[in-house]
Amino acid sequence: DFFDGELRQIVAKALSRIMNDLNSPMDRDIVFRRLVMGEKPIDIINRYPGDPARVYELTKSVKRKLKVMLENYLPTQNNANVAGE
């Protein structure tokens, strides 16, 4: 099934590319915990109490970048699937 295998790989590659662009190991850890592991923001804030807004800003920014990357790829895939190719 396309959505199980290929889409998961596409999301993983896109997220990996975004994570590599993050300068700070803390930022990478925050993004990983929130978007990959699904931790709640409050749990991450408790782990990194210095800048609570950072967790929200970073997560929002990464989600936005991920959405753009996926939108750039998926329309061609969806059109091909609709056309039966």
CSV table of C-alpha atoms in Angstrom, one decimal:
chain,number,residue,atom,x,y,z
A,1,ASP,CA,0.0,0.0,0.0
A,2,PHE,CA,1.4,3.4,-1.1
A,3,PHE,CA,0.5,5.2,2.1
A,4,ASP,CA,2.2,2.6,4.4
A,5,GLY,CA,5.5,2.2,2.6
A,6,GLU,CA,6.4,4.9,0.2
A,7,LEU,CA,4.8,7.8,2.0
A,8,ARG,CA,6.4,6.9,5.2
A,9,GLN,CA,9.8,6.9,3.5
A,10,ILE,CA,9.1,10.2,1.9
A,11,VAL,CA,8.2,11.8,5.2
A,12,ALA,CA,11.2,10.2,6.9
A,13,LYS,CA,13.6,11.6,4.2
A,14,ALA,CA,12.0,15.0,4.4
A,15,LEU,CA,12.2,15.1,8.2
A,16,SER,CA,15.7,13.9,8.2
A,17,ARG,CA,16.7,16.6,5.8
A,18,ILE,CA,15.1,19.2,8.0
A,19,MET,CA,16.7,17.8,11.1
A,20,ASN,CA,20.2,17.9,9.4
A,21,ASP,CA,19.6,21.7,8.9
A,22,LEU,CA,19.1,22.3,12.6
A,23,ASN,CA,22.2,23.6,14.2
A,24,SER,CA,21.7,22.7,17.8
A,25,PRO,CA,21.6,19.1,19.2
A,26,MET,CA,18.9,20.4,21.6
A,27,ASP,CA,16.7,21.5,18.7
A,28,ARG,CA,17.1,18.2,16.9
A,29,ASP,CA,16.2,16.4,20.2
A,30,ILE,CA,13.1,18.6,20.6
A,31,VAL,CA,11.9,18.0,17.1
A,32,PHE,CA,12.6,14.2,17.4
A,33,ARG,CA,10.7,13.9,20.7
A,34,ARG,CA,7.7,15.9,19.5
A,35,LEU,CA,7.3,14.8,15.9
A,36,VAL,CA,8.8,11.3,15.8
A,37,MET,CA,8.1,10.0,19.4
A,38,GLY,CA,4.9,12.1,19.9
A,39,GLU,CA,5.9,13.4,23.3
A,40,LYS,CA,3.6,16.2,24.7
A,41,PRO,CA,5.0,19.7,24.5
A,42,ILE,CA,4.8,20.0,28.3
A,43,ASP,CA,7.1,17.0,28.8
A,44,ILE,CA,9.6,18.5,26.4
A,45,ILE,CA,9.4,21.8,28.2
A,46,ASN,CA,10.0,20.1,31.5
A,47,ARG,CA,13.1,18.5,30.0
A,48,TYR,CA,14.3,21.9,28.5
A,49,PRO,CA,12.9,24.5,30.9
A,50,GLY,CA,15.1,27.4,29.7
A,51,ASP,CA,12.9,28.5,26.8
A,52,PRO,CA,9.4,27.1,26.7
A,53,ALA,CA,8.4,29.1,23.6
A,54,ARG,CA,11.2,27.5,21.7
A,55,VAL,CA,9.5,24.1,21.7
A,56,TYR,CA,6.4,25.5,20.1
A,57,GLU,CA,8.2,27.8,17.6
A,58,LEU,CA,10.6,25.0,16.5
A,59,THR,CA,7.8,22.4,16.2
A,60,LYS,CA,5.7,24.9,14.2
A,61,SER,CA,8.6,25.8,11.9
A,62,VAL,CA,9.5,22.2,11.2
A,63,LYS,CA,5.9,21.2,10.5
A,64,ARG,CA,5.6,24.1,8.1
A,65,LYS,CA,8.8,23.1,6.3
A,66,LEU,CA,7.7,19.4,6.2
A,67,LYS,CA,4.3,20.4,4.8
A,68,VAL,CA,6.0,22.4,2.0
A,69,MET,CA,8.3,19.6,1.1
A,70,LEU,CA,5.5,17.1,1.0
A,71,GLU,CA,3.3,19.4,-1.1
A,72,ASN,CA,6.1,19.7,-3.6
A,73,TYR,CA,6.2,15.9,-4.0
A,74,LEU,CA,2.7,14.6,-3.4
A,75,PRO,CA,0.6,16.4,-6.1
A,76,THR,CA,2.4,14.5,-8.9
A,77,GLN,CA,1.9,11.2,-7.0
A,78,ASN,CA,-1.8,11.9,-6.4
A,79,ASN,CA,-2.4,12.8,-10.0
A,80,ALA,CA,-0.6,9.7,-11.2
A,81,ASN,CA,-2.7,7.5,-8.8
A,82,VAL,CA,-5.9,9.1,-10.0
A,83,ALA,CA,-4.9,8.5,-13.6
A,84,GLY,CA,-4.4,4.9,-12.8
A,85,GLU,CA,-0.7,5.0,-13.6
